Coordinates of C-alpha atoms in Angstrom, one line a residue:
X25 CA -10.3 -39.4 -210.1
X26 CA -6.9 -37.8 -208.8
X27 CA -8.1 -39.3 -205.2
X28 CA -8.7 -42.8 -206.7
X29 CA -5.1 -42.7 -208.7
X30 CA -3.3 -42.3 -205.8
X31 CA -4.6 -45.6 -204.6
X32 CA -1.0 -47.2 -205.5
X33 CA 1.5 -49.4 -203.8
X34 CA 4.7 -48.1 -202.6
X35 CA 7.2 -46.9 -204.8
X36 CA 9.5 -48.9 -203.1
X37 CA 8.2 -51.6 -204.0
X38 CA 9.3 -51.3 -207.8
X39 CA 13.2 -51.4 -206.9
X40 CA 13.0 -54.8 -205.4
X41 CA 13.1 -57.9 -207.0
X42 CA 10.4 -61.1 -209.0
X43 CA 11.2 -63.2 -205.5
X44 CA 10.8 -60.3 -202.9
X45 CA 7.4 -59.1 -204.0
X46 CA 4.9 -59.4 -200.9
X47 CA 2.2 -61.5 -203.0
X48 CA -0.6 -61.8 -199.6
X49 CA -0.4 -57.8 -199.9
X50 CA -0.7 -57.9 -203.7
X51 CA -3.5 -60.0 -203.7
X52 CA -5.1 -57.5 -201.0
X53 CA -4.6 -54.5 -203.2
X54 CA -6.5 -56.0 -205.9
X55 CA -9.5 -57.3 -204.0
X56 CA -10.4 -54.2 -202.4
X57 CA -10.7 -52.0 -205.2
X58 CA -12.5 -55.1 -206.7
X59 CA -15.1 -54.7 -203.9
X60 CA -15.0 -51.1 -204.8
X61 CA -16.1 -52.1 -208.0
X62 CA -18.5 -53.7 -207.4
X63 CA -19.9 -51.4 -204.7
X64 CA -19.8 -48.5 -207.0
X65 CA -21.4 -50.7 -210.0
X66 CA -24.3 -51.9 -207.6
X67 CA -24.5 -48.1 -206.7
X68 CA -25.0 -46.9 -209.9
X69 CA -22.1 -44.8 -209.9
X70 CA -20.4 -45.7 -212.9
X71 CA -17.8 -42.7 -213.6
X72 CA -16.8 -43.7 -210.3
X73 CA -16.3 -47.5 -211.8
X74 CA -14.5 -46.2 -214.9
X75 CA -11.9 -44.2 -212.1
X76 CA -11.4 -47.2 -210.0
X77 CA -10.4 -49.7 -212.9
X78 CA -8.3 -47.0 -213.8
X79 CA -6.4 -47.0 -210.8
X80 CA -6.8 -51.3 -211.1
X81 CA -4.8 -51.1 -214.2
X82 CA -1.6 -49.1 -213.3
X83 CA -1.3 -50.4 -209.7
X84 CA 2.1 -52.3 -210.0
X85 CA 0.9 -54.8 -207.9
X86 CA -2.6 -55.7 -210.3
X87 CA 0.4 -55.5 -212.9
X88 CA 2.4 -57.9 -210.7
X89 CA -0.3 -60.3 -210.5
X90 CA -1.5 -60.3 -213.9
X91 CA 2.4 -61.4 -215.0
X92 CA 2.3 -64.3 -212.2
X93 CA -0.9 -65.7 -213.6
X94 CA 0.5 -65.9 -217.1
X95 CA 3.9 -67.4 -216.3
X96 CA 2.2 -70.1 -214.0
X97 CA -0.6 -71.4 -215.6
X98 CA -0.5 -74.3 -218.2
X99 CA -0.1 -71.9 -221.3
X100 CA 3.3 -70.7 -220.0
X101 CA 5.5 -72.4 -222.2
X102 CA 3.5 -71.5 -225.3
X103 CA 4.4 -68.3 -227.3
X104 CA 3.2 -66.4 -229.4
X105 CA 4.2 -65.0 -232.6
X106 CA 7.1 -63.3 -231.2
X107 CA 8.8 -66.5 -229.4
X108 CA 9.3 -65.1 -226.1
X109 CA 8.1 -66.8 -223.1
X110 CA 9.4 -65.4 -219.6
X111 CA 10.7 -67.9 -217.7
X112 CA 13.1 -66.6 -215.0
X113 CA 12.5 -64.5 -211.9
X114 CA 14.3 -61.3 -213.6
X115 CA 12.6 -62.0 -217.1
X116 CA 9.0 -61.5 -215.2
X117 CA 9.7 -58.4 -213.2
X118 CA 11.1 -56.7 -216.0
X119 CA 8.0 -57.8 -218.1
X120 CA 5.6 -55.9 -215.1
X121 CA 7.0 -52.4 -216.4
X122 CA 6.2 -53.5 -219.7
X123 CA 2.4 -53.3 -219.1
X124 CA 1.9 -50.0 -220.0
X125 CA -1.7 -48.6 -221.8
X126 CA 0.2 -45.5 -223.7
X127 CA 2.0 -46.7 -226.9
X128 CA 0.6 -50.3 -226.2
X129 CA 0.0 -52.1 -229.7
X130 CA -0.9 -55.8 -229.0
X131 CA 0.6 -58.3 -232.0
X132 CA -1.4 -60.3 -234.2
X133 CA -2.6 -63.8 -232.8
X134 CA -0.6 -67.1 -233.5
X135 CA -3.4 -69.1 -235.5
X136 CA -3.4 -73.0 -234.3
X137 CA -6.5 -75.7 -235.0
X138 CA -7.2 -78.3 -232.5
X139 CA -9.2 -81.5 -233.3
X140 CA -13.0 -81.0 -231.4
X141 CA -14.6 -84.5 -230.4
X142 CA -17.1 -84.0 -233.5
X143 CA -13.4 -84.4 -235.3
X144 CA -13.5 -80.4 -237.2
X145 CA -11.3 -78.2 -236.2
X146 CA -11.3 -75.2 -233.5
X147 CA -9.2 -72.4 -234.9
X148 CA -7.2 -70.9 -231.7
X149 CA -5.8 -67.5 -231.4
X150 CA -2.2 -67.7 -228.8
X151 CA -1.5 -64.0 -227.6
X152 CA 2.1 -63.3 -227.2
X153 CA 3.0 -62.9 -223.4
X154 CA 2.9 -59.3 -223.2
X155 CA -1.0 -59.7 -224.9
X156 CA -1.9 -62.5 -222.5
X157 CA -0.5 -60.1 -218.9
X158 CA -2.4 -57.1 -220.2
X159 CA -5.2 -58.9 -221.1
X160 CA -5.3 -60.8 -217.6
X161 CA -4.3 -57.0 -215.8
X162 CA -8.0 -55.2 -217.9
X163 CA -9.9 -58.5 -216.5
X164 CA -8.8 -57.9 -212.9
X165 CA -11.0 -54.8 -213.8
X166 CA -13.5 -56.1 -216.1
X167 CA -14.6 -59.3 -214.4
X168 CA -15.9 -57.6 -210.8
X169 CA -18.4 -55.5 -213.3
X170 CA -19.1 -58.8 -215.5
X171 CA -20.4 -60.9 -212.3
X172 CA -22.2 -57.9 -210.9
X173 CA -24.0 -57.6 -214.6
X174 CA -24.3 -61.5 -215.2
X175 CA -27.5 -64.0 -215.4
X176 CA -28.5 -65.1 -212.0
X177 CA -27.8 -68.9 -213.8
X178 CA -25.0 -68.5 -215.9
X179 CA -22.4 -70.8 -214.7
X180 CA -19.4 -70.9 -217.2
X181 CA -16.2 -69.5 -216.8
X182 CA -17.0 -67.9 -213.8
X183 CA -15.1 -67.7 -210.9
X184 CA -16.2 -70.1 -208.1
X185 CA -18.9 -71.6 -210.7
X186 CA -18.4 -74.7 -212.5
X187 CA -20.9 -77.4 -214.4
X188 CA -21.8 -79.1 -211.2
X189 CA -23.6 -75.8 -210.3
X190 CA -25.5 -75.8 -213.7
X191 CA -26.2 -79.4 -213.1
X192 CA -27.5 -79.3 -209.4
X193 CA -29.8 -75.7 -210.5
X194 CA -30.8 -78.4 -213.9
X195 CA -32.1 -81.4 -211.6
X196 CA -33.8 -78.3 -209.0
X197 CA -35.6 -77.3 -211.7
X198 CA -36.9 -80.6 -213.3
X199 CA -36.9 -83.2 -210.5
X200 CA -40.4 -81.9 -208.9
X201 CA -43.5 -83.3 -209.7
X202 CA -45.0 -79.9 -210.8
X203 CA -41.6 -79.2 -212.6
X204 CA -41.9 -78.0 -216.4
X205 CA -41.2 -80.9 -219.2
X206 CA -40.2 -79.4 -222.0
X207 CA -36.5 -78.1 -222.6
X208 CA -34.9 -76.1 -225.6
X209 CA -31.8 -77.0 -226.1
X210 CA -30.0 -73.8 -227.1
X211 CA -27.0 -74.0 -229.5
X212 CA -25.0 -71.0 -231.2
X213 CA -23.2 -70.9 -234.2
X214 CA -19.2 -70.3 -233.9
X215 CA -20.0 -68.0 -230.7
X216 CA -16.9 -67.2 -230.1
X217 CA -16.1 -66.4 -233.8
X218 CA -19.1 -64.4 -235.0
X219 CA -19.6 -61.8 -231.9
X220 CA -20.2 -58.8 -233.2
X221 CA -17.3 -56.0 -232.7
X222 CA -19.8 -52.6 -232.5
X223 CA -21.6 -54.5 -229.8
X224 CA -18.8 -55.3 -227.8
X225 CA -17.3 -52.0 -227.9
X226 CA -20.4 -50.3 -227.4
X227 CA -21.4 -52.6 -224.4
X228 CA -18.7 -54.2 -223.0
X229 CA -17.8 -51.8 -219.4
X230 CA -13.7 -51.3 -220.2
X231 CA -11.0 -49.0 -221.8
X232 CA -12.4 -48.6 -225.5
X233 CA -9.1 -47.9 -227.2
X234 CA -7.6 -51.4 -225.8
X235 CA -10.5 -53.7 -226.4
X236 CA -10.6 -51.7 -229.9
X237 CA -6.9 -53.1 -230.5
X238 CA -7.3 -56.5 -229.0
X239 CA -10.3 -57.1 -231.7
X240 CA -9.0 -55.6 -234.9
X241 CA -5.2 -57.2 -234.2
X242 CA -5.5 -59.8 -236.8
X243 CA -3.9 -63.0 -236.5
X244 CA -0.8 -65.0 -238.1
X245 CA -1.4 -68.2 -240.0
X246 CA 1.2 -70.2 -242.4
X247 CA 3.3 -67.4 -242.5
X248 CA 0.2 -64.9 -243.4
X249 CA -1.3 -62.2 -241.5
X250 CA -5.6 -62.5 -241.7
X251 CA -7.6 -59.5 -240.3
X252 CA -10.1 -60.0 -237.6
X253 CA -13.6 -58.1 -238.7
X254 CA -15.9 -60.4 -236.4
X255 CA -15.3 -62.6 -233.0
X256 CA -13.0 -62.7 -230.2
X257 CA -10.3 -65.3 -230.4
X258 CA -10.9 -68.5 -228.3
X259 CA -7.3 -69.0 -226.8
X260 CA -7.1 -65.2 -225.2
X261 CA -7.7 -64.7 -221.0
X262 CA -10.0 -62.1 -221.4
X263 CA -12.2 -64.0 -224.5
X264 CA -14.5 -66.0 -222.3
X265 CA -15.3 -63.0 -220.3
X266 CA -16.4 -61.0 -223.4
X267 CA -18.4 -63.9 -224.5
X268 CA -20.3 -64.2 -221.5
X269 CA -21.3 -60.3 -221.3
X270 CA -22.2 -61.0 -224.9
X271 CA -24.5 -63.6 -223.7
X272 CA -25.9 -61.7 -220.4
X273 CA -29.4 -60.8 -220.8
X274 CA -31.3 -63.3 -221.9
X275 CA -32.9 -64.0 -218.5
X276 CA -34.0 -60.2 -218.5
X277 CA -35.4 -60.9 -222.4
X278 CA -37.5 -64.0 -220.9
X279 CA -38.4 -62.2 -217.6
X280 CA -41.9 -61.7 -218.9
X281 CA -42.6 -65.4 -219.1
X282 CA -44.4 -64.9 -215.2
X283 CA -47.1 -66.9 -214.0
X284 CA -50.5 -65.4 -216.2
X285 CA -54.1 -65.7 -216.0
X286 CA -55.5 -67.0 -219.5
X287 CA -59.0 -67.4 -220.4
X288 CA -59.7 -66.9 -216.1
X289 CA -57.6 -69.8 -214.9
X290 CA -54.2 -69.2 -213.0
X291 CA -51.2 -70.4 -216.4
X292 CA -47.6 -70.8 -215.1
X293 CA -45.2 -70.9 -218.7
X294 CA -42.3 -72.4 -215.8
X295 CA -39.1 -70.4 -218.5
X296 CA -36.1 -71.1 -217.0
X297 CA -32.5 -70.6 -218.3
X298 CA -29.4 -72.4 -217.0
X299 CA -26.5 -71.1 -219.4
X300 CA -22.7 -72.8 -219.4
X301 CA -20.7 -70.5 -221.4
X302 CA -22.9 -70.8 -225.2
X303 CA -24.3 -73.7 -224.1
X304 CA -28.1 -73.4 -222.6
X305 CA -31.1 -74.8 -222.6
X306 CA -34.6 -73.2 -221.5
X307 CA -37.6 -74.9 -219.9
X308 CA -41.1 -74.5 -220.6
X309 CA -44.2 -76.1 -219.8
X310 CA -45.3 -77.2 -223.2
X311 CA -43.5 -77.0 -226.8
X312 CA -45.9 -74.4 -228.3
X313 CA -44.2 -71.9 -225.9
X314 CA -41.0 -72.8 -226.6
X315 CA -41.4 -73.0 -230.0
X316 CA -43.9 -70.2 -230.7
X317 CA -42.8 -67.9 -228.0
X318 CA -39.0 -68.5 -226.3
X319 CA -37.1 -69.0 -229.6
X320 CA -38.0 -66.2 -231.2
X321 CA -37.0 -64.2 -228.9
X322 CA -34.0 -65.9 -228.5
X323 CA -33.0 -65.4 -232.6
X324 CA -33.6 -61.6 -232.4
X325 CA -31.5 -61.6 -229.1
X326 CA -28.3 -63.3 -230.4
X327 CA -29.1 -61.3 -234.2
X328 CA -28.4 -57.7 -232.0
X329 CA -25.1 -59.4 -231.2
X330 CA -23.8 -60.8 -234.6
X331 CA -25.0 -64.3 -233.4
X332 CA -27.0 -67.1 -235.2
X333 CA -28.8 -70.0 -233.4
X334 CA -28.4 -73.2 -235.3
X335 CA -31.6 -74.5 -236.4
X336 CA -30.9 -78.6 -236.6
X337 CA -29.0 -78.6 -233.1
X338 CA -31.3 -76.5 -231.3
X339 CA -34.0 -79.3 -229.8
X340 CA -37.1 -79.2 -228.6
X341 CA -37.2 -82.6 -226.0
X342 CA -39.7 -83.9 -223.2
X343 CA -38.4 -84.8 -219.9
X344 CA -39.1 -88.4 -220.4
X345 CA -37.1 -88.8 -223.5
X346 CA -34.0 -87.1 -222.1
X347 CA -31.9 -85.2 -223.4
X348 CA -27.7 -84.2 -223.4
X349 CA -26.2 -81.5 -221.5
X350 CA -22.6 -80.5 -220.1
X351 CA -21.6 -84.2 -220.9
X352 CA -24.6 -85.7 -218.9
X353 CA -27.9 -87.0 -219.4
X354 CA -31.0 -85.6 -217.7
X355 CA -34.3 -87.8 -218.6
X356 CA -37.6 -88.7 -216.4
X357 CA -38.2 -92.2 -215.9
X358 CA -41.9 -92.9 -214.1
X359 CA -41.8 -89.6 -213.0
X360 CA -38.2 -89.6 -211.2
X361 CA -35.7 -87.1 -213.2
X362 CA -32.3 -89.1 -212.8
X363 CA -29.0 -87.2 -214.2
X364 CA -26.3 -90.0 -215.6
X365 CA -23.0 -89.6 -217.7
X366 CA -24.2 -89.3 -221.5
X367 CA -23.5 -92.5 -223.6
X368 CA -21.2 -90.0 -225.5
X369 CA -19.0 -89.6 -222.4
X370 CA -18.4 -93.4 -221.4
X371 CA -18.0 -94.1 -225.5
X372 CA -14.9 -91.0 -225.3
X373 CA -13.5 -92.8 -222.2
X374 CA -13.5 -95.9 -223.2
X375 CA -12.5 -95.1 -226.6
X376 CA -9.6 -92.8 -225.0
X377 CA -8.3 -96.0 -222.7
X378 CA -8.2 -98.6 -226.0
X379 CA -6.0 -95.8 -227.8
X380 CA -3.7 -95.7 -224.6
X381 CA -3.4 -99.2 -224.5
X382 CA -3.0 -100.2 -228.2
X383 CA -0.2 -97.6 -227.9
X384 CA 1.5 -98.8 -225.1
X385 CA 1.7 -102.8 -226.0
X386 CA 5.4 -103.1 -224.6
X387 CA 5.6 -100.5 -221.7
X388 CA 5.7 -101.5 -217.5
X389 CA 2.9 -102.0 -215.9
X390 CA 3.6 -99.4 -213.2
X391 CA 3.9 -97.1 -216.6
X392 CA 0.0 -98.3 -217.5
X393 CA -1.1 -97.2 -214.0
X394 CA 0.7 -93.7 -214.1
X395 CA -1.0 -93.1 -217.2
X396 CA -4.8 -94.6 -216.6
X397 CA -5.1 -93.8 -213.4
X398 CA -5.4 -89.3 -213.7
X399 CA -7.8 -89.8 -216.5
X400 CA -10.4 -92.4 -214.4
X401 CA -10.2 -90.3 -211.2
X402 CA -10.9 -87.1 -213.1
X403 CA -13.9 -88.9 -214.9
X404 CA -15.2 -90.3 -212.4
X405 CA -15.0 -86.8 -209.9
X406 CA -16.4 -85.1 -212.6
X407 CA -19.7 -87.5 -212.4
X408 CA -19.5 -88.2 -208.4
X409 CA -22.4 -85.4 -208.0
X410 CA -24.9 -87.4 -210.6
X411 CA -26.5 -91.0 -210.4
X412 CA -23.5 -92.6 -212.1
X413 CA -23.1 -95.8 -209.5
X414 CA -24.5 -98.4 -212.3
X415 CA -22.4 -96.2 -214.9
X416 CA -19.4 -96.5 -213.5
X417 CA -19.8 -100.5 -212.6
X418 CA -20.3 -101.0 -216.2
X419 CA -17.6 -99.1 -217.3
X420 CA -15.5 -100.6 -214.8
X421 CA -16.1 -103.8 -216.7
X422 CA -15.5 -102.4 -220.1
X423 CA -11.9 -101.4 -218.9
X424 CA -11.1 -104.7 -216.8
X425 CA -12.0 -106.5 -220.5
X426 CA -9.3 -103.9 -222.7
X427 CA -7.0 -104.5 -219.6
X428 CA -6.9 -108.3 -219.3
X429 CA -6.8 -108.4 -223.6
X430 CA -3.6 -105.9 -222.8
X431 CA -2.4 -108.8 -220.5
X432 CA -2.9 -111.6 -223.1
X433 CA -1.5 -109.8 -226.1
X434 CA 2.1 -109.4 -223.8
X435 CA 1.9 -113.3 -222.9
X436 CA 0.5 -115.4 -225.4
X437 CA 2.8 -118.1 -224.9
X438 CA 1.6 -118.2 -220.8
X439 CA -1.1 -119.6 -218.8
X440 CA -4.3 -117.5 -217.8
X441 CA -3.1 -118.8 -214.6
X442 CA 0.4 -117.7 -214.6
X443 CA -0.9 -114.4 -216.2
X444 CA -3.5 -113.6 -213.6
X445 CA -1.0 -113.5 -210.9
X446 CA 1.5 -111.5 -212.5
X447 CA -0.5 -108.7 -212.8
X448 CA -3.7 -108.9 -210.7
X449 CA -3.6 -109.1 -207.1
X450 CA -6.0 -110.1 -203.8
X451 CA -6.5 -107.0 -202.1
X452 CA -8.8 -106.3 -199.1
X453 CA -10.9 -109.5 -200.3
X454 CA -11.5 -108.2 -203.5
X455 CA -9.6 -110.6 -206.1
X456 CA -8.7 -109.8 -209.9
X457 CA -7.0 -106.1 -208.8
X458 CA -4.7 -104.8 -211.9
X459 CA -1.7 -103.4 -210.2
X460 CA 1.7 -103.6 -208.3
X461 CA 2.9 -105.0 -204.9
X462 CA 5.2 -102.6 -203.2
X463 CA 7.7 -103.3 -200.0
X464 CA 7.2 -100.6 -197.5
X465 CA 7.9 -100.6 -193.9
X466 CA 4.6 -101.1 -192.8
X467 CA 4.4 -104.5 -195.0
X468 CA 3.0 -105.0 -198.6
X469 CA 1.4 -101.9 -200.3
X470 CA -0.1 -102.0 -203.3
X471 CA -0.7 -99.3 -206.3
X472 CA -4.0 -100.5 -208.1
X473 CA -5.9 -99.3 -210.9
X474 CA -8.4 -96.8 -210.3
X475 CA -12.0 -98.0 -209.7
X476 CA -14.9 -96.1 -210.5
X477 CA -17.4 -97.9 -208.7
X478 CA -15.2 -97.1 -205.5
X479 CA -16.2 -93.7 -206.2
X480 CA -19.0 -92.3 -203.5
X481 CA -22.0 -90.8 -204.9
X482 CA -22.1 -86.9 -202.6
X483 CA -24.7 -84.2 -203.2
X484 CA -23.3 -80.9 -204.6
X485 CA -24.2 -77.8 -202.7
X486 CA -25.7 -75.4 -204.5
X487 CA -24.4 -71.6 -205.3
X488 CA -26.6 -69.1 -204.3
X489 CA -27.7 -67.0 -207.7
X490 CA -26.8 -63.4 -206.7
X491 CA -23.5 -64.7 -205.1
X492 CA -20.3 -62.6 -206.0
X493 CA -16.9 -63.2 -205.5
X494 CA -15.7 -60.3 -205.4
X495 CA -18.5 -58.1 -203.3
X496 CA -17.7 -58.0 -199.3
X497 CA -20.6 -58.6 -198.4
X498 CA -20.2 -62.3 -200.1
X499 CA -16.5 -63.1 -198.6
X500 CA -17.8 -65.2 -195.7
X501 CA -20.8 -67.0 -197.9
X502 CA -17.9 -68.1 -200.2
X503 CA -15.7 -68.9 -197.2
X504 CA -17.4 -71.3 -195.9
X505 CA -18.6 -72.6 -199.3
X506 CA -14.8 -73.2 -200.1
X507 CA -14.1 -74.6 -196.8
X508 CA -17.1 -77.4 -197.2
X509 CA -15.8 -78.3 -200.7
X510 CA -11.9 -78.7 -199.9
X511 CA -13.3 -81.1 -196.6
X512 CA -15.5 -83.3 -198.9
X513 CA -12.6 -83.5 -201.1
X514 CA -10.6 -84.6 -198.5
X515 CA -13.2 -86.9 -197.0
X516 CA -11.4 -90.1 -195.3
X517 CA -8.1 -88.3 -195.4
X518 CA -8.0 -87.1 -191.5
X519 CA -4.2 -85.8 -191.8
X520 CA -4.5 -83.9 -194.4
X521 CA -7.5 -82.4 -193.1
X522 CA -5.7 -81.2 -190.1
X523 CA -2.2 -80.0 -192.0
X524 CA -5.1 -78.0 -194.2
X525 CA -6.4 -76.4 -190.9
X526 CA -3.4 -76.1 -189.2
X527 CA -1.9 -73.8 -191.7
X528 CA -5.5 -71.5 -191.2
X529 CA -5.9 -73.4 -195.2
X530 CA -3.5 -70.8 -196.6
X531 CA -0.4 -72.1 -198.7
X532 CA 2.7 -71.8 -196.0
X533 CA 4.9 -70.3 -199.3
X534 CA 2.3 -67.8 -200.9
X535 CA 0.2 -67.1 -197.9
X536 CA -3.0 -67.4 -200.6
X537 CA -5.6 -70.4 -199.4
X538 CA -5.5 -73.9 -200.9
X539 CA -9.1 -74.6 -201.9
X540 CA -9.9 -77.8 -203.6
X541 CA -9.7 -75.3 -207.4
X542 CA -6.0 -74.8 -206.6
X543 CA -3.8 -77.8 -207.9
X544 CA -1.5 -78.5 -204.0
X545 CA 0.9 -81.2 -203.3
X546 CA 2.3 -82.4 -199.7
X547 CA 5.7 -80.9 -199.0
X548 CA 8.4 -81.0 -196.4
X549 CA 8.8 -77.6 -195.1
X550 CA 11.1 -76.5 -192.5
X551 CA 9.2 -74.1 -190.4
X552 CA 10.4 -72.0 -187.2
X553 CA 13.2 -74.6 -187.5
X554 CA 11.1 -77.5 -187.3
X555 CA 10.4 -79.6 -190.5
X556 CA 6.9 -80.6 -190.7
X557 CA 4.9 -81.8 -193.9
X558 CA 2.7 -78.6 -195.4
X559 CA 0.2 -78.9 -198.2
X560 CA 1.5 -76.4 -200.6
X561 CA 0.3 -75.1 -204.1
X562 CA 2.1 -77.2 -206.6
X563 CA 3.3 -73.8 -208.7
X564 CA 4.7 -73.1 -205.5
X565 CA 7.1 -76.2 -205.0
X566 CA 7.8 -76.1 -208.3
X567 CA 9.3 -72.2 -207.4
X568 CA 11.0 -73.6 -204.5
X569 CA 12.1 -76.5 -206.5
X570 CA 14.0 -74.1 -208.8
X571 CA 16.1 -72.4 -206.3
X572 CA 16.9 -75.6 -204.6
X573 CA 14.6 -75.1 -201.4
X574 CA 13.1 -78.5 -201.8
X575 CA 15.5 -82.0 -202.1

């Protein structure tokens, strides 16, 4: 243990300043004792695991780190029931001594609702910023163990995992003809607020004493402070992590569903999970097994851990009547399993863009664009990977009819004539295209509307189950994954495919790579005194913004 705490950066490295910390070398530190981790977890050497997070959690630059993620992510400007936020460079390096374990006592939680799209309310729990860096510092620790531990198909909030993974393992598993046909459709009851404490603390691979105070702190609401007895707040870094080893195991609790001989003849059950943070569903090959067999297992699983499964939203459903799942829908029709956007989703979007609109009767039109055009190109990016070509056409038509009422409600005393040509255009042969003209040296321009239809239908590559981020032996599987993804993202963008590579994809400010996960902007950079555009991470230019490096 003495060997493994001596595993530190420099000492000098504490007397310099926020700006002059070496970040690439910071972000080394921390990924090889991860792999250490994660070698000494697979191992079975778990004193020697305990030692190494140890040493994670009071390396200065892990602490570094842990206050650069919380002052740079979208929560920054939130605080917590002490009203501090750290906001300049000399604010954030003090706040790294901070991040001590002995005398640590985290504050109770700030208690805020937000609206859920079933219109109840999801009680949130905002950490103050000293709470949110030490809980991102004990995850730097926590989450190599969690992945090493996790179901081969659990997908949510996991790094380098996202719902196109669970999707593309979802349509594997039903699309063949031989494929099962039946699907549970899990659902839990308040997972997040009804996880059992003893179980957590008894199970979950971290300092005790510190989880211990993160669960009991309580939390602040209309002026009152409320004990926590049960749950782990939703709104805390480290709460989706806890949740998910919560929810580990249930592949090992249906692992004796294997292919049996019954009554002489060869039976296959075909019990599959594919998990996305509490949401799941389970295959089968008929609804007695499911019924009969799967779910109780599954309500004496989640009962060990303080959890209930709802009774009228879990769903037994055949293949050919479809069914809901991640914000898609999966159904068999004549024996071909097609995956489309859920009725629900389009109904939210379009619902979402009539809102916008009614709101906005008097502003620009450029304004409209600005405002439309984020939320169809996320939508439709999110669906790209599915069979949403006729989905997005229709929807596509839904929006042109809200946009040309928003026309006619600005000009009733005009022609349809004079009113299609001040705000629809001819572009490329395609008439009728909602937007702006532009002067620019090369001629006209124009900034349109988004299209969905103009979105291209890709296939998804699919994550291999036992990958890990953080294991060494997995750094040039997820390499090349990353690099595929960030080229398909860029697809039909040839410059900024070669800027990408000529900067070995690696942010020219930070030194960390730009992969399509990591918001980045294009930036004039003067470079070896020669001033050449650089894709950078936007947290970066913002930085350099700040201190008057960019115009």
């Amino acid at each position: 243990m003495n060997e493994n705490r001596n595993i530190k950066c420099a000492p000098s490295d504490r007397n310099q300043s926020w700006t002059s910390i070496d970040w690439n070398k910071a972000e080394e530190t921390v990924k090889k004792l991860q792999a250490r981790i994660v070698k000494a977890q697979k191992e079975g050497k778990y004193g020697k695991v305990k030692a190494l997070q140890w040493t994670l959690t009071h390396s200065f630059y892990a602490k570094a780190l842990a206050v650069k993620r919380v002052t740079s992510n979208s929560g920054s400007k939130t605080s917590g029931v002490d009203k501090t936020l750290w906001t300049t460079p000399e604010r954030k390096y003090r706040a790294i001594a901070t991040l001590k374990r002995r005398g640590y006592k985290p504050q109770p939680l700030k208690r805020v609702n937000i609206k859920k799209s079933n219109g109840k309310l999801r009680p949130l729990g905002i950490p103050t910023m000293t709470d949110r860096a030490m809980q991102a510092l004990y995850l730097m620790a926590l989450d190599p163990v969690a992945e090493t531990i996790s179901d081969k198909y659990s997908f949510g909030f996991r790094k380098n995992r996202c719902c196109a993974d669970a999707m593309i393992r979802c349509h594997t598993l039903l699309s063949r003809s031989y494929s099962p046909e039946w699907v549970l459709e899990g659902d839990i009851k308040g997972c997040f607020d009804h996880i059992s404490h003893d179980w957590l603390l008894n199970n979950v691979p971290m300092d005790k004493e510190i989880l211990r105070k993160w669960l009991k702190c309580g939390f602040v609401f209309k002026g009152e402070v409320f004990p926590t007895e049960e749950g782990t707040p939703q709104g805390g870094i480290i709460s989706p992590t806890l949740a998910n080893i919560a929810l580990n195991g249930i592949e090992k609790a249906l692992s004796g569903f294997k292919q049996t001989t019954r009554n002489g003849v060869a039976y296959n059950p075909k019990v599959s999970l594919i998990r996305y943070a509490d949401d799941f569903i389970i295959t089968g090959a008929s609804k007695e097994i499911l019924e009969n067999e799967v779910k109780p297992i599954l309500v004496e699983f989640f009962q060990e851990r303080g959890l209930e499964l709802s009774e009228e939203k879990t769903v037994i459903t055949h293949v050919s009547e479809g069914f809901d799942f991640l914000g898609f829908n999966v159904r068999k029709y004549n024996g071909t399993l097609l995956t489309k956007p859920s009725k629900k989703s389009v109904k939210k979007l379009t619902e979402k863009v009539k809102v916008l609109l009614k709101s906005h009767r008097a502003v620009k039109q450029e304004e409209i664009l600005m405002m439309l055009n984020p939320i169809l190109t996320g939508w439709s990016m999110y669906y790209r990977y599915c069979a949403a070509s006729e989905t997005f056409r229709k929807t596509d038509q839904k929006i042109f009819n809200m946009i040309w009422r928003w026309c006619l409600r600005r000009h009733s005393n005009k022609s349809l004539g004079w009113i299609k040509n001040r705000y629809f255009h001819r572009v490329n042969n395609r008439d009728w295209c909602f937007g702006i003209a532009k002067d620019s040296p090369k001629g006209n321009t124009h900034i349109l509307l988004t299209r969905l239809f103009d979105t291209k239908i890709t296939k998804y590559p699919q994550i291999k189950g036992d990958a890990n981020p953080y294991d060494a032996e997995w750094y040039d599987y997820f390499l090349d994954r990353n690099l595929i993804r960030m080229k398909e993202s860029l697809k039909g963008r040839k410059s900024l495919i070669f800027m990408w590579e000529r900067q070995n994809q690696c942010c020219p400010l930070c030194g960390e790579p730009i992969t399509k996960d990591t918001p980045w902007r294009t930036v004039m950079l003067n470079v070896d005194g020669i001033s050449k555009l650089h894709l950078a991470h936007e947290t970066c230019c913002k930085s350099l913004n700040k201190k008057g490096g960019l115009s």
